[in-house]
Amino acid sequence: MHALRPHLFLLLVVAIFAGNILVGKALAGLPPFTISLGRVFIALLVMLPLGWYQARRGWPVFRRHWRPLLGLALSGVAFFNALIYAALKFTSATNVAILESLIPVATLLLSVLLLGERFRALQWGGVVLSLGGAVAVISAGSGAVTMPGGVNPGDLIMLLAVLVWVGYSLLVKEHMARFPRYGGLLAMLVIANLALAPIALLEGAWQVIPRLTVQELAGLAYLGVFPSVVALLLYNSALADIGPTRASVYLNLLPVFTMLGAWWLLGETILPVQVIGSLVVIVGVWCTILPPRHEAA
């Protein structure tokens, strides 16, 4: 049962992340950093009673390792989702999910550049396939706004979000074990609130927040509790057990969950190029992370 636990956690994470994209698309009329500030503020209120005792006891650890703590807070807690919400203002929920599923490939590429890992021929083929599928989706320009050449700016913003999350995953594997589970997340949420507040104020959050509807408040509550707290705790736990590369494989399911949810809940049209592109990305990612035969045995 212990061996299955990280895999069950990751399935729940994928379902919650799909909901994060769908709710973010439904809230796309709000400024993206205002959405992010709302979610991390709600998450802070949720975590305060859970993590206060650990955070107080862990203060010496936070001071000693403040650089990785800051990196974790800014990448995974603050700006990754802010970039997703910014991307959703221009592109579809399906495109965001397909591009987010590139995270395993980006993780391995950065591992080669930063950690000196070596690829096999099959892995390089998987990288080419995944990037080809992503290029096909981006080139479709299915959003309302495109740049010269038909490229949707939301797709480019989402590619930046992918790089931010890869950095977060590498930091989690290297440093997360130093911090108390609940107290560490509470500290990261404090940092995320401080980082996002001035940007949200520049967006006009002080005018937007008093005018929020009941539906928008419910959407922010979902974002604040599930993707910001529940999914992060589950993902960090699974990541510590099986590592960033294997954990990121589960993001292959994200386009499927999100595509069906976008069609059913948001009424989005699913384009053939999105279906084909997502399948190509999934096959490419699978080839990229497939272990050698002797390791599989």
PDB file of C-alpha atoms in Angstrom:
ATOM      1  CA  MET A   1       0.000   0.000   0.000  1.00  0.00           C
ATOM      2  CA  HIS A   2       2.893   2.341   0.798  1.00  0.00           C
ATOM      3  CA  ALA A   3       4.301   1.765  -2.703  1.00  0.00           C
ATOM      4  CA  LEU A   4       0.955   2.712  -4.292  1.00  0.00           C
ATOM      5  CA  ARG A   5       0.455   5.827  -2.195  1.00  0.00           C
ATOM      6  CA  PRO A   6       2.536   8.287  -4.278  1.00  0.00           C
ATOM      7  CA  HIS A   7       0.812   7.096  -7.461  1.00  0.00           C
ATOM      8  CA  LEU A   8      -2.655   7.584  -5.971  1.00  0.00           C
ATOM      9  CA  PHE A   9      -1.586  11.005  -4.728  1.00  0.00           C
ATOM     10  CA  LEU A  10      -0.413  11.968  -8.212  1.00  0.00           C
ATOM     11  CA  LEU A  11      -3.703  10.907  -9.820  1.00  0.00           C
ATOM     12  CA  LEU A  12      -5.504  13.216  -7.408  1.00  0.00           C
ATOM     13  CA  VAL A  13      -3.009  15.974  -8.199  1.00  0.00           C
ATOM     14  CA  VAL A  14      -3.723  15.679 -11.921  1.00  0.00           C
ATOM     15  CA  ALA A  15      -7.487  15.862 -11.327  1.00  0.00           C
ATOM     16  CA  ILE A  16      -7.028  18.947  -9.115  1.00  0.00           C
ATOM     17  CA  PHE A  17      -4.677  20.577 -11.632  1.00  0.00           C
ATOM     18  CA  ALA A  18      -7.240  20.026 -14.387  1.00  0.00           C
ATOM     19  CA  GLY A  19      -9.802  21.745 -12.165  1.00  0.00           C
ATOM     20  CA  ASN A  20      -7.306  24.567 -11.611  1.00  0.00           C
ATOM     21  CA  ILE A  21      -7.118  25.183 -15.373  1.00  0.00           C
ATOM     22  CA  LEU A  22     -10.886  24.955 -15.874  1.00  0.00           C
ATOM     23  CA  VAL A  23     -11.712  27.277 -12.975  1.00  0.00           C
ATOM     24  CA  GLY A  24      -8.928  29.625 -14.071  1.00  0.00           C
ATOM     25  CA  LYS A  25     -10.487  29.778 -17.534  1.00  0.00           C
ATOM     26  CA  ALA A  26     -13.904  30.494 -16.015  1.00  0.00           C
ATOM     27  CA  LEU A  27     -12.314  33.367 -14.052  1.00  0.00           C
ATOM     28  CA  ALA A  28     -10.362  34.690 -17.063  1.00  0.00           C
ATOM     29  CA  GLY A  29     -12.293  37.968 -16.891  1.00  0.00           C
ATOM     30  CA  LEU A  30     -10.359  38.816 -13.706  1.00  0.00           C
ATOM     31  CA  PRO A  31      -6.738  40.052 -13.747  1.00  0.00           C
ATOM     32  CA  PRO A  32      -4.358  37.056 -13.462  1.00  0.00           C
ATOM     33  CA  PHE A  33      -2.248  38.274 -10.535  1.00  0.00           C
ATOM     34  CA  THR A  34      -5.413  39.246  -8.668  1.00  0.00           C
ATOM     35  CA  ILE A  35      -6.652  35.672  -9.082  1.00  0.00           C
ATOM     36  CA  SER A  36      -3.297  34.395  -7.833  1.00  0.00           C
ATOM     37  CA  LEU A  37      -3.301  36.713  -4.837  1.00  0.00           C
ATOM     38  CA  GLY A  38      -6.848  35.621  -3.966  1.00  0.00           C
ATOM     39  CA  ARG A  39      -5.921  31.952  -4.087  1.00  0.00           C
ATOM     40  CA  VAL A  40      -2.713  32.246  -2.018  1.00  0.00           C
ATOM     41  CA  PHE A  41      -4.472  34.466   0.546  1.00  0.00           C
ATOM     42  CA  ILE A  42      -7.243  31.881   0.992  1.00  0.00           C
ATOM     43  CA  ALA A  43      -4.613  29.136   1.147  1.00  0.00           C
ATOM     44  CA  LEU A  44      -2.764  31.117   3.831  1.00  0.00           C
ATOM     45  CA  LEU A  45      -5.932  31.279   5.950  1.00  0.00           C
ATOM     46  CA  VAL A  46      -6.386  27.501   5.546  1.00  0.00           C
ATOM     47  CA  MET A  47      -2.768  26.682   6.425  1.00  0.00           C
ATOM     48  CA  LEU A  48      -2.409  29.113   9.339  1.00  0.00           C
ATOM     49  CA  PRO A  49      -3.896  26.813  12.009  1.00  0.00           C
ATOM     50  CA  LEU A  50      -2.282  23.730  10.448  1.00  0.00           C
ATOM     51  CA  GLY A  51       1.237  25.055  10.071  1.00  0.00           C
ATOM     52  CA  TRP A  52       1.698  27.739  12.715  1.00  0.00           C
ATOM     53  CA  TYR A  53       3.313  25.484  15.346  1.00  0.00           C
ATOM     54  CA  GLN A  54       5.691  23.885  12.821  1.00  0.00           C
ATOM     55  CA  ALA A  55       6.545  27.269  11.321  1.00  0.00           C
ATOM     56  CA  ARG A  56       7.505  28.686  14.728  1.00  0.00           C
ATOM     57  CA  ARG A  57       9.715  25.702  15.519  1.00  0.00           C
ATOM     58  CA  GLY A  58      11.176  25.740  12.014  1.00  0.00           C
ATOM     59  CA  TRP A  59      12.190  29.411  12.025  1.00  0.00           C
ATOM     60  CA  PRO A  60      15.948  28.639  12.444  1.00  0.00           C
ATOM     61  CA  VAL A  61      15.744  26.294   9.433  1.00  0.00           C
ATOM     62  CA  PHE A  62      13.955  28.945   7.367  1.00  0.00           C
ATOM     63  CA  ARG A  63      16.644  31.498   8.184  1.00  0.00           C
ATOM     64  CA  ARG A  64      19.469  29.093   7.408  1.00  0.00           C
ATOM     65  CA  HIS A  65      17.983  27.965   4.074  1.00  0.00           C
ATOM     66  CA  TRP A  66      16.138  31.095   3.033  1.00  0.00           C
ATOM     67  CA  ARG A  67      17.349  31.017  -0.575  1.00  0.00           C
ATOM     68  CA  PRO A  68      15.755  27.660  -1.545  1.00  0.00           C
ATOM     69  CA  LEU A  69      12.683  28.581   0.507  1.00  0.00           C
ATOM     70  CA  LEU A  70      12.355  31.798  -1.493  1.00  0.00           C
ATOM     71  CA  GLY A  71      12.862  29.921  -4.759  1.00  0.00           C
ATOM     72  CA  LEU A  72      10.191  27.350  -3.874  1.00  0.00           C
ATOM     73  CA  ALA A  73       7.707  30.044  -2.856  1.00  0.00           C
ATOM     74  CA  LEU A  74       8.197  32.227  -5.918  1.00  0.00           C
ATOM     75  CA  SER A  75       8.242  29.409  -8.475  1.00  0.00           C
ATOM     76  CA  GLY A  76       5.677  26.789  -7.429  1.00  0.00           C
ATOM     77  CA  VAL A  77       3.419  28.788  -5.112  1.00  0.00           C
ATOM     78  CA  ALA A  78       3.322  32.298  -6.585  1.00  0.00           C
ATOM     79  CA  PHE A  79       4.242  32.708 -10.238  1.00  0.00           C
ATOM     80  CA  PHE A  80       3.537  29.328 -11.849  1.00  0.00           C
ATOM     81  CA  ASN A  81      -0.200  29.688 -11.425  1.00  0.00           C
ATOM     82  CA  ALA A  82      -0.134  33.426 -12.095  1.00  0.00           C
ATOM     83  CA  LEU A  83       1.379  32.601 -15.489  1.00  0.00           C
ATOM     84  CA  ILE A  84      -1.298  29.958 -16.103  1.00  0.00           C
ATOM     85  CA  TYR A  85      -4.070  32.473 -15.434  1.00  0.00           C
ATOM     86  CA  ALA A  86      -2.323  35.008 -17.670  1.00  0.00           C
ATOM     87  CA  ALA A  87      -2.094  32.388 -20.446  1.00  0.00           C
ATOM     88  CA  LEU A  88      -5.793  31.510 -20.089  1.00  0.00           C
ATOM     89  CA  LYS A  89      -6.754  35.072 -20.993  1.00  0.00           C
ATOM     90  CA  PHE A  90      -5.458  34.396 -24.522  1.00  0.00           C
ATOM     91  CA  THR A  91      -5.580  30.659 -25.159  1.00  0.00           C
ATOM     92  CA  SER A  92      -7.855  27.704 -24.452  1.00  0.00           C
ATOM     93  CA  ALA A  93      -7.862  25.482 -21.373  1.00  0.00           C
ATOM     94  CA  THR A  94      -7.031  22.529 -23.639  1.00  0.00           C
ATOM     95  CA  ASN A  95      -3.921  24.232 -25.033  1.00  0.00           C
ATOM     96  CA  VAL A  96      -2.745  25.104 -21.521  1.00  0.00           C
ATOM     97  CA  ALA A  97      -3.122  21.473 -20.428  1.00  0.00           C
ATOM     98  CA  ILE A  98      -1.298  20.117 -23.502  1.00  0.00           C
ATOM     99  CA  LEU A  99       1.610  22.491 -22.985  1.00  0.00           C
ATOM    100  CA  GLU A 100       1.702  21.780 -19.244  1.00  0.00           C
ATOM    101  CA  SER A 101       2.181  18.098 -20.081  1.00  0.00           C
ATOM    102  CA  LEU A 102       5.584  19.056 -21.571  1.00  0.00           C
ATOM    103  CA  ILE A 103       6.930  19.375 -18.018  1.00  0.00           C
ATOM    104  CA  PRO A 104       8.537  15.874 -17.999  1.00  0.00           C
ATOM    105  CA  VAL A 105      10.473  16.619 -21.186  1.00  0.00           C
ATOM    106  CA  ALA A 106      11.563  20.033 -19.934  1.00  0.00           C
ATOM    107  CA  THR A 107      12.625  18.410 -16.640  1.00  0.00           C
ATOM    108  CA  LEU A 108      14.872  15.927 -18.422  1.00  0.00           C
ATOM    109  CA  LEU A 109      16.337  18.569 -20.730  1.00  0.00           C
ATOM    110  CA  LEU A 110      17.282  20.750 -17.775  1.00  0.00           C
ATOM    111  CA  SER A 111      18.675  17.684 -15.995  1.00  0.00           C
ATOM    112  CA  VAL A 112      20.993  17.182 -18.966  1.00  0.00           C
ATOM    113  CA  LEU A 113      22.079  20.824 -18.979  1.00  0.00           C
ATOM    114  CA  LEU A 114      22.386  21.342 -15.225  1.00  0.00           C
ATOM    115  CA  LEU A 115      23.084  17.891 -13.779  1.00  0.00           C
ATOM    116  CA  GLY A 116      24.985  16.258 -16.639  1.00  0.00           C
ATOM    117  CA  GLU A 117      22.531  13.383 -17.150  1.00  0.00           C
ATOM    118  CA  ARG A 118      22.821  11.467 -20.439  1.00  0.00           C
ATOM    119  CA  PHE A 119      20.022  10.571 -22.871  1.00  0.00           C
ATOM    120  CA  ARG A 120      19.527   7.398 -24.875  1.00  0.00           C
ATOM    121  CA  ALA A 121      18.452   7.513 -28.532  1.00  0.00           C
ATOM    122  CA  LEU A 122      14.844   6.659 -27.588  1.00  0.00           C
ATOM    123  CA  GLN A 123      14.747   9.555 -25.145  1.00  0.00           C
ATOM    124  CA  TRP A 124      15.994  12.012 -27.767  1.00  0.00           C
ATOM    125  CA  GLY A 125      13.306  10.717 -30.113  1.00  0.00           C
ATOM    126  CA  GLY A 126      10.728  11.315 -27.388  1.00  0.00           C
ATOM    127  CA  VAL A 127      11.954  14.873 -26.913  1.00  0.00           C
ATOM    128  CA  VAL A 128      11.587  15.547 -30.643  1.00  0.00           C
ATOM    129  CA  LEU A 129       8.074  14.042 -30.698  1.00  0.00           C
ATOM    130  CA  SER A 130       6.919  16.013 -27.659  1.00  0.00           C
ATOM    131  CA  LEU A 131       8.256  19.291 -28.942  1.00  0.00           C
ATOM    132  CA  GLY A 132       6.739  18.584 -32.360  1.00  0.00           C
ATOM    133  CA  GLY A 133       3.316  18.004 -30.826  1.00  0.00           C
ATOM    134  CA  ALA A 134       3.609  21.203 -28.816  1.00  0.00           C
ATOM    135  CA  VAL A 135       4.633  23.189 -31.904  1.00  0.00           C
ATOM    136  CA  ALA A 136       1.593  21.819 -33.766  1.00  0.00           C
ATOM    137  CA  VAL A 137      -0.729  22.966 -30.990  1.00  0.00           C
ATOM    138  CA  ILE A 138       0.921  26.396 -30.721  1.00  0.00           C
ATOM    139  CA  SER A 139       0.883  26.913 -34.489  1.00  0.00           C
ATOM    140  CA  ALA A 140      -2.873  26.270 -34.589  1.00  0.00           C
ATOM    141  CA  GLY A 141      -3.433  29.679 -32.965  1.00  0.00           C
ATOM    142  CA  SER A 142      -6.857  28.656 -31.646  1.00  0.00           C
ATOM    143  CA  GLY A 143      -7.203  31.634 -29.283  1.00  0.00           C
ATOM    144  CA  ALA A 144      -8.787  34.979 -30.046  1.00  0.00           C
ATOM    145  CA  VAL A 145      -5.476  36.859 -30.123  1.00  0.00           C
ATOM    146  CA  THR A 146      -2.420  35.873 -32.157  1.00  0.00           C
ATOM    147  CA  MET A 147       1.001  37.323 -32.729  1.00  0.00           C
ATOM    148  CA  PRO A 148       2.700  37.623 -36.136  1.00  0.00           C
ATOM    149  CA  GLY A 149       2.935  34.148 -37.636  1.00  0.00           C
ATOM    150  CA  GLY A 150      -0.291  32.987 -35.971  1.00  0.00           C
ATOM    151  CA  VAL A 151       1.277  32.189 -32.590  1.00  0.00           C
ATOM    152  CA  ASN A 152      -0.983  32.714 -29.579  1.00  0.00           C
ATOM    153  CA  PRO A 153       0.729  34.776 -26.834  1.00  0.00           C
ATOM    154  CA  GLY A 154      -1.028  32.639 -24.231  1.00  0.00           C
ATOM    155  CA  ASP A 155       0.811  29.562 -25.506  1.00  0.00           C
ATOM    156  CA  LEU A 156       4.156  31.349 -25.127  1.00  0.00           C
ATOM    157  CA  ILE A 157       3.249  32.442 -21.590  1.00  0.00           C
ATOM    158  CA  MET A 158       2.390  28.822 -20.810  1.00  0.00           C
ATOM    159  CA  LEU A 159       5.796  27.657 -22.036  1.00  0.00           C
ATOM    160  CA  LEU A 160       7.363  30.075 -19.547  1.00  0.00           C
ATOM    161  CA  ALA A 161       5.120  28.600 -16.823  1.00  0.00           C
ATOM    162  CA  VAL A 162       6.422  25.122 -17.709  1.00  0.00           C
ATOM    163  CA  LEU A 163      10.013  26.250 -17.134  1.00  0.00           C
ATOM    164  CA  VAL A 164       9.016  27.807 -13.801  1.00  0.00           C
ATOM    165  CA  TRP A 165       7.417  24.547 -12.637  1.00  0.00           C
ATOM    166  CA  VAL A 166      10.456  22.495 -13.694  1.00  0.00           C
ATOM    167  CA  GLY A 167      12.596  24.756 -11.536  1.00  0.00           C
ATOM    168  CA  TYR A 168      10.178  24.212  -8.654  1.00  0.00           C
ATOM    169  CA  SER A 169      10.311  20.420  -9.062  1.00  0.00           C
ATOM    170  CA  LEU A 170      14.110  20.384  -8.997  1.00  0.00           C
ATOM    171  CA  LEU A 171      14.113  22.575  -5.888  1.00  0.00           C
ATOM    172  CA  VAL A 172      11.571  20.281  -4.194  1.00  0.00           C
ATOM    173  CA  LYS A 173      13.733  17.209  -4.794  1.00  0.00           C
ATOM    174  CA  GLU A 174      16.873  18.961  -3.531  1.00  0.00           C
ATOM    175  CA  HIS A 175      15.601  21.056  -0.614  1.00  0.00           C
ATOM    176  CA  MET A 176      12.013  20.295   0.445  1.00  0.00           C
ATOM    177  CA  ALA A 177      13.021  17.639   2.981  1.00  0.00           C
ATOM    178  CA  ARG A 178      14.724  20.357   5.042  1.00  0.00           C
ATOM    179  CA  PHE A 179      11.452  22.109   5.825  1.00  0.00           C
ATOM    180  CA  PRO A 180       8.539  20.957   8.002  1.00  0.00           C
ATOM    181  CA  ARG A 181       5.648  19.801   5.837  1.00  0.00           C
ATOM    182  CA  TYR A 182       2.908  22.185   6.972  1.00  0.00           C
ATOM    183  CA  GLY A 183       5.106  24.902   8.414  1.00  0.00           C
ATOM    184  CA  GLY A 184       7.160  25.030   5.223  1.00  0.00           C
ATOM    185  CA  LEU A 185       4.089  25.494   3.050  1.00  0.00           C
ATOM    186  CA  LEU A 186       2.807  28.194   5.416  1.00  0.00           C
ATOM    187  CA  ALA A 187       6.103  30.076   5.108  1.00  0.00           C
ATOM    188  CA  MET A 188       5.974  29.791   1.304  1.00  0.00           C
ATOM    189  CA  LEU A 189       2.417  31.111   1.254  1.00  0.00           C
ATOM    190  CA  VAL A 190       3.472  34.145   3.310  1.00  0.00           C
ATOM    191  CA  ILE A 191       6.251  34.859   0.799  1.00  0.00           C
ATOM    192  CA  ALA A 192       3.867  34.322  -2.147  1.00  0.00           C
ATOM    193  CA  ASN A 193       1.340  36.794  -0.702  1.00  0.00           C
ATOM    194  CA  LEU A 194       4.043  39.405  -0.200  1.00  0.00           C
ATOM    195  CA  ALA A 195       5.350  38.893  -3.742  1.00  0.00           C
ATOM    196  CA  LEU A 196       1.958  38.954  -5.486  1.00  0.00           C
ATOM    197  CA  ALA A 197       0.285  41.775  -3.513  1.00  0.00           C
ATOM    198  CA  PRO A 198       2.083  44.744  -5.145  1.00  0.00           C
ATOM    199  CA  ILE A 199       1.584  43.305  -8.649  1.00  0.00           C
ATOM    200  CA  ALA A 200      -2.116  42.674  -7.973  1.00  0.00           C
ATOM    201  CA  LEU A 201      -2.516  46.219  -6.666  1.00  0.00           C
ATOM    202  CA  LEU A 202      -1.020  47.540  -9.904  1.00  0.00           C
ATOM    203  CA  GLU A 203      -3.662  45.482 -11.745  1.00  0.00           C
ATOM    204  CA  GLY A 204      -6.372  47.239  -9.747  1.00  0.00           C
ATOM    205  CA  ALA A 205      -7.178  44.434  -7.287  1.00  0.00           C
ATOM    206  CA  TRP A 206      -8.448  46.994  -4.772  1.00  0.00           C
ATOM    207  CA  GLN A 207     -11.247  47.801  -7.254  1.00  0.00           C
ATOM    208  CA  VAL A 208     -11.886  44.246  -8.473  1.00  0.00           C
ATOM    209  CA  ILE A 209     -12.134  42.356  -5.176  1.00  0.00           C
ATOM    210  CA  PRO A 210     -15.129  44.272  -3.705  1.00  0.00           C
ATOM    211  CA  ARG A 211     -17.103  43.548  -6.900  1.00  0.00           C
ATOM    212  CA  LEU A 212     -16.580  39.790  -6.971  1.00  0.00           C
ATOM    213  CA  THR A 213     -19.710  37.696  -7.568  1.00  0.00           C
ATOM    214  CA  VAL A 214     -20.681  34.629  -5.549  1.00  0.00           C
ATOM    215  CA  GLN A 215     -19.526  32.384  -8.422  1.00  0.00           C
ATOM    216  CA  GLU A 216     -16.154  34.133  -8.598  1.00  0.00           C
ATOM    217  CA  LEU A 217     -15.687  33.838  -4.839  1.00  0.00           C
ATOM    218  CA  ALA A 218     -16.523  30.121  -5.039  1.00  0.00           C
ATOM    219  CA  GLY A 219     -13.967  29.720  -7.827  1.00  0.00           C
ATOM    220  CA  LEU A 220     -11.287  31.481  -5.782  1.00  0.00           C
ATOM    221  CA  ALA A 221     -12.147  29.289  -2.787  1.00  0.00           C
ATOM    222  CA  TYR A 222     -11.579  26.167  -4.915  1.00  0.00           C
ATOM    223  CA  LEU A 223      -8.252  27.540  -6.155  1.00  0.00           C
ATOM    224  CA  GLY A 224      -7.196  28.504  -2.640  1.00  0.00           C
ATOM    225  CA  VAL A 225      -7.959  25.145  -1.025  1.00  0.00           C
ATOM    226  CA  PHE A 226      -7.316  22.435  -3.616  1.00  0.00           C
ATOM    227  CA  PRO A 227      -4.535  23.452  -6.063  1.00  0.00           C
ATOM    228  CA  SER A 228      -2.806  25.709  -3.520  1.00  0.00           C
ATOM    229  CA  VAL A 229      -2.853  23.427  -0.468  1.00  0.00           C
ATOM    230  CA  VAL A 230      -4.106  19.898  -1.112  1.00  0.00           C
ATOM    231  CA  ALA A 231      -2.377  19.368  -4.483  1.00  0.00           C
ATOM    232  CA  LEU A 232       0.931  20.892  -3.351  1.00  0.00           C
ATOM    233  CA  LEU A 233       1.071  18.709  -0.227  1.00  0.00           C
ATOM    234  CA  LEU A 234       0.239  15.586  -2.239  1.00  0.00           C
ATOM    235  CA  TYR A 235       2.696  16.476  -5.015  1.00  0.00           C
ATOM    236  CA  ASN A 236       5.540  17.248  -2.614  1.00  0.00           C
ATOM    237  CA  SER A 237       4.962  13.967  -0.780  1.00  0.00           C
ATOM    238  CA  ALA A 238       4.924  11.929  -4.009  1.00  0.00           C
ATOM    239  CA  LEU A 239       7.925  13.810  -5.391  1.00  0.00           C
ATOM    240  CA  ALA A 240       9.975  12.937  -2.320  1.00  0.00           C
ATOM    241  CA  ASP A 241       9.084   9.249  -2.772  1.00  0.00           C
ATOM    242  CA  ILE A 242       9.601   8.706  -6.494  1.00  0.00           C
ATOM    243  CA  GLY A 243      11.479  11.774  -7.805  1.00  0.00           C
ATOM    244  CA  PRO A 244      10.593  14.617 -10.188  1.00  0.00           C
ATOM    245  CA  THR A 245      10.946  12.715 -13.470  1.00  0.00           C
ATOM    246  CA  ARG A 246       8.646   9.815 -12.562  1.00  0.00           C
ATOM    247  CA  ALA A 247       6.181  12.085 -10.782  1.00  0.00           C
ATOM    248  CA  SER A 248       5.893  14.394 -13.772  1.00  0.00           C
ATOM    249  CA  VAL A 249       4.812  11.431 -15.961  1.00  0.00           C
ATOM    250  CA  TYR A 250       1.335  11.713 -14.486  1.00  0.00           C
ATOM    251  CA  LEU A 251       0.929  15.113 -16.090  1.00  0.00           C
ATOM    252  CA  ASN A 252       0.468  13.157 -19.343  1.00  0.00           C
ATOM    253  CA  LEU A 253      -3.121  12.662 -18.176  1.00  0.00           C
ATOM    254  CA  LEU A 254      -3.717  16.391 -17.778  1.00  0.00           C
ATOM    255  CA  PRO A 255      -4.758  17.072 -21.410  1.00  0.00           C
ATOM    256  CA  VAL A 256      -7.324  14.261 -21.260  1.00  0.00           C
ATOM    257  CA  PHE A 257      -8.906  15.470 -18.010  1.00  0.00           C
ATOM    258  CA  THR A 258      -8.857  19.105 -19.102  1.00  0.00           C
ATOM    259  CA  MET A 259     -10.012  18.542 -22.681  1.00  0.00           C
ATOM    260  CA  LEU A 260     -13.082  16.631 -21.539  1.00  0.00           C
ATOM    261  CA  GLY A 261     -13.808  19.139 -18.775  1.00  0.00           C
ATOM    262  CA  ALA A 262     -13.431  22.096 -21.137  1.00  0.00           C
ATOM    263  CA  TRP A 263     -15.819  20.495 -23.617  1.00  0.00           C
ATOM    264  CA  TRP A 264     -18.380  19.496 -20.975  1.00  0.00           C
ATOM    265  CA  LEU A 265     -18.228  22.439 -18.537  1.00  0.00           C
ATOM    266  CA  LEU A 266     -16.994  25.379 -20.611  1.00  0.00           C
ATOM    267  CA  GLY A 267     -18.380  24.469 -24.029  1.00  0.00           C
ATOM    268  CA  GLU A 268     -14.963  24.715 -25.698  1.00  0.00           C
ATOM    269  CA  THR A 269     -14.577  23.203 -29.156  1.00  0.00           C
ATOM    270  CA  ILE A 270     -11.907  20.522 -29.336  1.00  0.00           C
ATOM    271  CA  LEU A 271      -9.906  20.873 -32.549  1.00  0.00           C
ATOM    272  CA  PRO A 272      -8.443  17.810 -34.324  1.00  0.00           C
ATOM    273  CA  VAL A 273      -4.955  19.351 -34.094  1.00  0.00           C
ATOM    274  CA  GLN A 274      -5.347  19.546 -30.307  1.00  0.00           C
ATOM    275  CA  VAL A 275      -6.259  15.856 -30.067  1.00  0.00           C
ATOM    276  CA  ILE A 276      -3.416  14.820 -32.378  1.00  0.00           C
ATOM    277  CA  GLY A 277      -0.954  17.188 -30.712  1.00  0.00           C
ATOM    278  CA  SER A 278      -1.811  15.910 -27.241  1.00  0.00           C
ATOM    279  CA  LEU A 279      -1.384  12.288 -28.345  1.00  0.00           C
ATOM    280  CA  VAL A 280       1.996  13.096 -29.909  1.00  0.00           C
ATOM    281  CA  VAL A 281       3.102  14.889 -26.739  1.00  0.00           C
ATOM    282  CA  ILE A 282       1.995  11.948 -24.569  1.00  0.00           C
ATOM    283  CA  VAL A 283       3.796   9.366 -26.749  1.00  0.00           C
ATOM    284  CA  GLY A 284       6.898  11.557 -26.844  1.00  0.00           C
ATOM    285  CA  VAL A 285       6.924  12.036 -23.092  1.00  0.00           C
ATOM    286  CA  TRP A 286       6.456   8.310 -22.543  1.00  0.00           C
ATOM    287  CA  CYS A 287       9.472   7.579 -24.755  1.00  0.00           C
ATOM    288  CA  THR A 288      11.475  10.221 -22.922  1.00  0.00           C
ATOM    289  CA  ILE A 289      10.892   8.850 -19.419  1.00  0.00           C
ATOM    290  CA  LEU A 290      10.824   5.129 -20.293  1.00  0.00           C
ATOM    291  CA  PRO A 291      13.590   3.453 -18.242  1.00  0.00           C
ATOM    292  CA  PRO A 292      16.136   1.120 -19.851  1.00  0.00           C
ATOM    293  CA  ARG A 293      15.090  -2.526 -19.968  1.00  0.00           C
ATOM    294  CA  HIS A 294      17.462  -3.642 -17.239  1.00  0.00           C
ATOM    295  CA  GLU A 295      16.119  -0.901 -14.918  1.00  0.00           C
ATOM    296  CA  ALA A 296      12.515  -1.842 -15.705  1.00  0.00           C
ATOM    297  CA  ALA A 297      13.289  -5.451 -14.891  1.00  0.00           C
TER     298      ALA A 297
END
